[in-house]
XYZ file of C-alpha atoms in Angstrom:
404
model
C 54.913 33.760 -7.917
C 54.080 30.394 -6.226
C 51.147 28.026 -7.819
C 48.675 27.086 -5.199
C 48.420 23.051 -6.416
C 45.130 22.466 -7.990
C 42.647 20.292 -5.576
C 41.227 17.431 -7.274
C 37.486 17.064 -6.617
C 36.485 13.237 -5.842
C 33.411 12.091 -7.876
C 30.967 10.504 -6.200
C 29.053 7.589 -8.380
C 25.989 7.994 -6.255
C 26.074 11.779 -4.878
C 24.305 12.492 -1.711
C 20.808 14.225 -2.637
C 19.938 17.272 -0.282
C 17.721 20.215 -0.386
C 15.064 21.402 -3.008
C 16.861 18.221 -5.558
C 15.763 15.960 -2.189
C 12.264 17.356 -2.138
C 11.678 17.338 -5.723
C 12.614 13.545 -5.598
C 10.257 12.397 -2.744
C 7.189 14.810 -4.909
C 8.073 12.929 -7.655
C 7.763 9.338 -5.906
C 4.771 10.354 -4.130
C 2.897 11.154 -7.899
C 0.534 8.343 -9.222
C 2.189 7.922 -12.398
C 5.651 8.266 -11.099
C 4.492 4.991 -8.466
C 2.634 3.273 -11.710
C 5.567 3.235 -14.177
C 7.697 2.169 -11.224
C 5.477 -1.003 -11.018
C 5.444 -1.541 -14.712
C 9.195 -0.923 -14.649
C 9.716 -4.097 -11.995
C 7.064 -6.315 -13.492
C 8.956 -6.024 -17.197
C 12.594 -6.501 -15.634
C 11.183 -9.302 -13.620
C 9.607 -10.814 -16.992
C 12.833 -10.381 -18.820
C 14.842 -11.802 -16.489
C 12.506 -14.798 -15.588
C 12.617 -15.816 -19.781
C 16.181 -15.045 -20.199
C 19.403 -16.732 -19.994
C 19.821 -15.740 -16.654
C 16.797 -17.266 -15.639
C 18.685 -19.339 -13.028
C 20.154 -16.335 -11.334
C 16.453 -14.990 -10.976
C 14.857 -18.066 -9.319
C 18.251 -18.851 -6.969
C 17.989 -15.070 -5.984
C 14.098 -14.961 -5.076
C 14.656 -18.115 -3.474
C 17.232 -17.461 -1.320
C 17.593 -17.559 2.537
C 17.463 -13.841 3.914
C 17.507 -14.547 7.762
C 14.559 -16.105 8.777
C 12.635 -15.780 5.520
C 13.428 -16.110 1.563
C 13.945 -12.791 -0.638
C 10.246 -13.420 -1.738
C 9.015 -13.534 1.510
C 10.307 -10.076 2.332
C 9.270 -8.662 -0.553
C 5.737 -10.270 -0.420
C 5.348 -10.005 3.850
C 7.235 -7.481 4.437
C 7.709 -4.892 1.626
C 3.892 -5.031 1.024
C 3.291 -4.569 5.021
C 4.206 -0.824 4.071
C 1.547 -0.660 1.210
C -0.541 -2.278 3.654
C -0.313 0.100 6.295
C -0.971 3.138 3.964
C -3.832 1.435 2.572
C -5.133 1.362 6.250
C -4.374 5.078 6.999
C -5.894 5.673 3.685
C -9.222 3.657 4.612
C -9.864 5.337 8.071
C -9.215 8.747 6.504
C -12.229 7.825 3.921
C -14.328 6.472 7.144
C -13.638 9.397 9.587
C -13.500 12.194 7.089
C -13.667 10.884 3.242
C -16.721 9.799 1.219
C -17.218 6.951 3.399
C -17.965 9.215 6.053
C -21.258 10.346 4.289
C -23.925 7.654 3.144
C -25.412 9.461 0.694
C -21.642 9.921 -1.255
C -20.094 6.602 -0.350
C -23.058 4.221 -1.084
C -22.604 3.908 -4.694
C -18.817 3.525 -4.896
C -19.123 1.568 -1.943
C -21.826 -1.078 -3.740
C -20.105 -1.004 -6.757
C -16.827 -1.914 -5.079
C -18.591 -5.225 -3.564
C -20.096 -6.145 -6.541
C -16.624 -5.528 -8.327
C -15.466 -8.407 -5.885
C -18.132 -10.848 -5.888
C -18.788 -11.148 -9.451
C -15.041 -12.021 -10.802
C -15.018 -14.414 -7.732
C -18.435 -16.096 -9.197
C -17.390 -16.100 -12.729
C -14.117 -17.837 -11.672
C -16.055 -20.552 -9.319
C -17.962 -21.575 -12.110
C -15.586 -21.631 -14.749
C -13.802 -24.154 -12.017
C -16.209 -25.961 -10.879
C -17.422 -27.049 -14.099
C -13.949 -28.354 -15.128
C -12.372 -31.597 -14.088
C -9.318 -30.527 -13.252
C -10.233 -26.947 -11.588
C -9.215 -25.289 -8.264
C -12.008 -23.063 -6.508
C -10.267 -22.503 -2.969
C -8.554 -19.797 -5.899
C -11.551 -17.750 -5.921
C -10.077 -14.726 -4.383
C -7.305 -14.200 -6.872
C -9.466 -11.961 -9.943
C -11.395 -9.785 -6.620
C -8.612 -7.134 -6.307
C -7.750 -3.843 -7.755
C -4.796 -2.418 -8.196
C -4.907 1.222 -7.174
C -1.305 2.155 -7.993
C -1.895 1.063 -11.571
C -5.255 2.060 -12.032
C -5.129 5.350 -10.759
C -1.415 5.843 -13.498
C -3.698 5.169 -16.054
C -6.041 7.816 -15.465
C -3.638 10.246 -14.541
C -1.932 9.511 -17.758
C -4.843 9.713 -20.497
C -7.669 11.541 -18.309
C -6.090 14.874 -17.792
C -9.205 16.852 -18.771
C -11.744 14.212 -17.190
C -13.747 15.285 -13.811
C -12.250 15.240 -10.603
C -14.913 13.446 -9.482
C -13.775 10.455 -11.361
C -10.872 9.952 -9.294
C -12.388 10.311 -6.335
C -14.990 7.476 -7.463
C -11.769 5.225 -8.579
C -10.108 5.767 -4.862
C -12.857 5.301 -3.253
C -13.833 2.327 -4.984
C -10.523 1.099 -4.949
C -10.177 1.749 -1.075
C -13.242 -0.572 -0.420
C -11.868 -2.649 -2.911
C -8.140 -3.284 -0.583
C -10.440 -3.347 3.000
C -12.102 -6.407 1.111
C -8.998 -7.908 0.095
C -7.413 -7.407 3.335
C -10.326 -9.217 4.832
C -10.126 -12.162 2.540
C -6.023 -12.455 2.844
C -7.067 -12.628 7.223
C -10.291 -15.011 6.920
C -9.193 -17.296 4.089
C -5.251 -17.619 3.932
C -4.109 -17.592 7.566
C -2.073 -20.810 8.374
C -1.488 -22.503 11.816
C -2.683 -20.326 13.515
C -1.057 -19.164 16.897
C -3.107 -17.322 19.723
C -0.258 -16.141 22.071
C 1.620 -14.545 18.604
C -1.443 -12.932 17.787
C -2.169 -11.588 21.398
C 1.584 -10.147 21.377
C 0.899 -8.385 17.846
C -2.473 -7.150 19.315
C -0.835 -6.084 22.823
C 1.711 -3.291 20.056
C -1.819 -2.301 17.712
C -3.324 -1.437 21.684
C 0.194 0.268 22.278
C 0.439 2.406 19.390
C -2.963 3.271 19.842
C -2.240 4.517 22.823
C 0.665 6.401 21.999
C -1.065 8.198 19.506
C -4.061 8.970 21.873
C -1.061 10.564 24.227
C -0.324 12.318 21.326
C 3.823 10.664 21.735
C 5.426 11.709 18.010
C 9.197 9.883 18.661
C 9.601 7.925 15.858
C 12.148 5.788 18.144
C 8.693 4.228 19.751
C 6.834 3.759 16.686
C 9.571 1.662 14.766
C 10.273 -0.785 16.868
C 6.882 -1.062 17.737
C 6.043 -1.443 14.203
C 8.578 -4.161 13.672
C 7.936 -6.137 16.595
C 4.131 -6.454 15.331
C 4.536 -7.301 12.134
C 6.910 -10.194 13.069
C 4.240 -11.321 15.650
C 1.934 -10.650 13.399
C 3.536 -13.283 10.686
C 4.337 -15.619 13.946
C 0.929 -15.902 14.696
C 0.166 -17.686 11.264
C -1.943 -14.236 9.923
C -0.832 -12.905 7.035
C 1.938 -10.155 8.103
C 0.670 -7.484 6.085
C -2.562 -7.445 8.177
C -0.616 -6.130 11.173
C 0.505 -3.411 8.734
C -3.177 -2.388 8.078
C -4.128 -2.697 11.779
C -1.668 -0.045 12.794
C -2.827 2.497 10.068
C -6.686 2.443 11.158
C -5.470 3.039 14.605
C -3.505 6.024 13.521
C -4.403 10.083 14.460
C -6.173 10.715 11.016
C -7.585 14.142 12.652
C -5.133 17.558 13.252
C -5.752 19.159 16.784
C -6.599 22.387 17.396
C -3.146 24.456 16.184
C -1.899 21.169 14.824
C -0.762 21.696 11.379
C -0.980 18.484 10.107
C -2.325 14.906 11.387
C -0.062 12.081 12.269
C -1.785 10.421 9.660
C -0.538 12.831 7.341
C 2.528 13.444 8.228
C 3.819 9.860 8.318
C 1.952 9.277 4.802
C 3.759 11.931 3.835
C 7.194 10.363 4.762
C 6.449 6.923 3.444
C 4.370 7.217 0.460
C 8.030 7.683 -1.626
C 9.383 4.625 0.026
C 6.280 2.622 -0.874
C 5.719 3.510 -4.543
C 9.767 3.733 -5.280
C 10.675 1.064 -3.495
C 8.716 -1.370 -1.945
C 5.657 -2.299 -4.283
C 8.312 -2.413 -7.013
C 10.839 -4.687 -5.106
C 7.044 -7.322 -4.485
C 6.458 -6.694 -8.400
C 10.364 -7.658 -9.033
C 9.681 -11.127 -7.444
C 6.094 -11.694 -7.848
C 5.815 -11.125 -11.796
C 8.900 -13.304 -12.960
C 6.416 -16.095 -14.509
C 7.730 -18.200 -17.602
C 6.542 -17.381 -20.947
C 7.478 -20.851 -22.779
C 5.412 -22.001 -25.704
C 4.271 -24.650 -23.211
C 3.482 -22.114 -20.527
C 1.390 -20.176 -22.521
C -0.119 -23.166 -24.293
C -1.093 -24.436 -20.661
C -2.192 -21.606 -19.492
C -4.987 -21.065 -22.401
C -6.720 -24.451 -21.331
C -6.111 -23.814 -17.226
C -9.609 -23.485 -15.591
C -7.484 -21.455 -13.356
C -5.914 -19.022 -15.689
C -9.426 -18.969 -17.662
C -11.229 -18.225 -14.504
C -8.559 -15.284 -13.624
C -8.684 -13.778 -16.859
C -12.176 -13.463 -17.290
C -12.710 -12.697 -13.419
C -10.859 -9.226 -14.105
C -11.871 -8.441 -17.595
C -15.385 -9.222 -17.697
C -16.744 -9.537 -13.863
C -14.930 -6.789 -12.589
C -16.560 -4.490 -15.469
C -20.066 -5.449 -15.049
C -19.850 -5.563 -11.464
C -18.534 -2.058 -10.832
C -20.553 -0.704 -13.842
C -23.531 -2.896 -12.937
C -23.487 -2.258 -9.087
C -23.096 1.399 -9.703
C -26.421 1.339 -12.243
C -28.205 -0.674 -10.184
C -27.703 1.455 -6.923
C -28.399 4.355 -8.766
C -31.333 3.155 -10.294
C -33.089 1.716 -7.286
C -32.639 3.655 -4.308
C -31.995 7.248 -3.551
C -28.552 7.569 -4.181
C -27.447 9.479 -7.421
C -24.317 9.553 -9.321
C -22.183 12.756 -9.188
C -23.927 15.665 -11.093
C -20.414 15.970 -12.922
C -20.167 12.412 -14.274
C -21.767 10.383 -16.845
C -22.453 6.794 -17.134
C -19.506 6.587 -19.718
C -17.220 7.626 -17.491
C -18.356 4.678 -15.009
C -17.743 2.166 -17.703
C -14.502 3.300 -18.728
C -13.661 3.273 -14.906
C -15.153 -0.160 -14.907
C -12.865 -1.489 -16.791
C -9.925 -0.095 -15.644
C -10.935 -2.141 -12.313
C -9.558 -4.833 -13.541
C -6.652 -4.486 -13.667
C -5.478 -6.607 -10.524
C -1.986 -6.421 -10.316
C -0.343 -6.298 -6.898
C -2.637 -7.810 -4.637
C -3.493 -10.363 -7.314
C -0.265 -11.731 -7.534
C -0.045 -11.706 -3.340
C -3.418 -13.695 -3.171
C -2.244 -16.165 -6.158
C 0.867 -17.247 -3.968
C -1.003 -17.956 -1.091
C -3.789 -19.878 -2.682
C -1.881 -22.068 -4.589
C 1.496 -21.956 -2.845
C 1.697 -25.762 -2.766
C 1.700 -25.715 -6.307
C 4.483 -23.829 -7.799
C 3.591 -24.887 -11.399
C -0.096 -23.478 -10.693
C 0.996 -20.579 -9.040
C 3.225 -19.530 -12.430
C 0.239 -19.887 -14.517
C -2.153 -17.925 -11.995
C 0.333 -14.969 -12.402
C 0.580 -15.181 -15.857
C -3.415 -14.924 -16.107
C -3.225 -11.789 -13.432
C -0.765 -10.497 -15.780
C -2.453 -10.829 -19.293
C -5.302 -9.649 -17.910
C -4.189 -6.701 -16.096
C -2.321 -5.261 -19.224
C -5.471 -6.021 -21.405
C -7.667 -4.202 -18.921
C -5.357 -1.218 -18.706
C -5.190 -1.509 -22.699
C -8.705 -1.022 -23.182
C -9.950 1.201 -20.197
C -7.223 3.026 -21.524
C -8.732 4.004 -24.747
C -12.002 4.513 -23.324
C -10.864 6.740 -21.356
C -9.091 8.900 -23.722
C -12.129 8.760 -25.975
C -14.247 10.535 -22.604
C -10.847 12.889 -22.053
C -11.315 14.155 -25.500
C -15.123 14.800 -25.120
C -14.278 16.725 -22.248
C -11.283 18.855 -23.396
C -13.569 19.734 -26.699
């Protein structure tokens, strides 16, 4: 009887994923809290590292040449250029067929969104214009919202709380990244070049084309997409902005026997890539402040860091909360039937937590200045987990009422 000689399998360290394993992998990416721990995740490695031994190897990494730019610089124009451009697909989806769409539903997120801007940026003007040593060309840096992290948090402790409480937080939180894209194109574009920009414009008029024609080859769109973005950053615009262009001129609406919208289907695609990998890879080299004894001891008498931290805890609370109230209270819009004025405060505070675009506007308002821009993070930080902290408990204090 002859042995057949036994066939050794070969391990694999990272096996190929396929089939339902595949899907259940992307579903998982594409979940809120799945995209919000992924964040956290980065942002505590990127601590760690930044206040270790190894603190060195962090800096000489994030600083290093990668082509034409540093590792930073893809993470921060480049990785975020896909956040961007889903935040702009998200935005016309809300204008063509979202809240926004309807006056009567989008007025009061919509007001308390602007007010959730303009107050942290007037609380952090006067804390630095009244100091000696403060910077108010920072203004913009306690304005933004992170969605990502904000919408975690809910999904985490508000499991029994109204549906209609997320859709007040997105939409807010939409108006809230159309604002901040406007303030990263008026206020931090540098040398500006109008033959870059026309080329980057030219590929925003192609794609809209190409989706008019109803073209679906992603062998177009990519290159396309590239080419823009590179122009885009050429031009002396902030790159991301070319990522935001394309989405608003993206096919948000299925045709007739269409199953699903371009919009859709590419959201679909990329939303995994853009919670699993790219925000985190910006959090891995935006967070990595230093947490000395000095740091922190500079940081509590900074006008800047003051300005930041109360910006997102206190102005971005009463301005959502007090926009929302006031809107309410003096014109014919009403708050959903299913919501109570609690629920708005808790949300209110859970505004302010301003991590990812934060941390992008605190590089490129005080990018001159690496000391400053290390403390400016910091502030962001602190005040981001504090925020989360407390809108945290609020919330679970309304989730209970609810599930009773």
């Amino acid at each position: 009887m002859s042995e057949h000689p036994r066939i050794r399998q070969r391990k694999r360290a990272f096996p190929r994923i396929l089939g339902r394993e595949r899907a259940f992998l992307a579903d998982t990416l594409r979940a809120e809290t799945t995209g919000g721990l992924l964040l956290l995740g980065a942002a505590v490695i990127a601590l760690v590292w930044a206040n270790s031994p190894w603190q060195d190897a962090y800096h000489h990494l994030r600083d290093a040449q990668l082509g034409p730019l540093t590792v930073e610089a893809w993470a921060s124009d480049g990785a975020l250029a896909l956040f961007f451009y889903l935040a702009g697909v998200e935005l016309k989806r809300e204008l063509v067929v979202g809240t926004l769409s309807k006056l009567a539903e989008a007025v009061v997120p919509v007001v308390a969104a602007v007010a959730g801007m303009m107050l942290p940026a007037i609380i952090y003007l006067i804390t630095n214009l009244i100091a000696n040593d403060g910077k108010p060309h920072g203004w913009a840096v306690p304005t933004a919202t992170d969605i990502a992290f904000a919408l975690a948090v809910l999904a985490i402790v508000g499991s029994s709380l109204p549906s209609a409480l997320r859709a007040f937080l997105l939409t807010l939180a939409v108006v809230d990244d159309f604002g901040a894209i406007l303030v990263i194109a008026v206020f931090f574009s540098h040398g500006f070049h109008l033959l870059w920009l026309l080329a980057a414009i030219a590929l925003i008029a192609l794609w809209y084309l190409l989706q008019r024609r109803r073209v679906r080859t992603p062998f177009l769109y990519v290159p396309i997409a590239v080419a823009a973005w590179w122009f885009m950053h050429e031009s002396g615009i902030h790159a991301t902005i070319a990522g935001v262009a394309l989405g608003l001129v993206t096919r948000v609406v299925a045709d007739p026997g269409e199953e699903h919208a371009p919009a859709e289907r590419i959201e679909h695609r990329l939303r995994p890539w853009s919670a699993g990998v790219a925000v985190p890879v910006f959090a891995l080299f935006a967070a990595g402040v230093t947490l000395s004894g000095t740091a922190v001891r500079q940081m509590l008498t900074d006008p800047v860091a003051i300005g930041v931290v109360a910006g997102l805890l206190v102005g971005k609370a009463v301005g959502v909360f007090g926009g929302s109230w006031l809107t309410a209270r003096f014109t014919r819009a009403e708050l959903n039937s299913d919501l109570a004025w609690r629920d708005v405060a808790a949300v209110s505070v859970l505004a302010g937590i301003g991590f990812t675009v934060a941390l992008l506007i605190a590089q490129l308002a005080f990018e001159t200045d690496a000391a400053q821009v290390e403390r400016a993070k910091a502030a962001v930080l602190v005040a981001s987990v504090l925020a989360a902290l407390i809108a945290a408990l609020l919330l679970a204090r309304r989730n209970r009422a609810y599930a009773d």
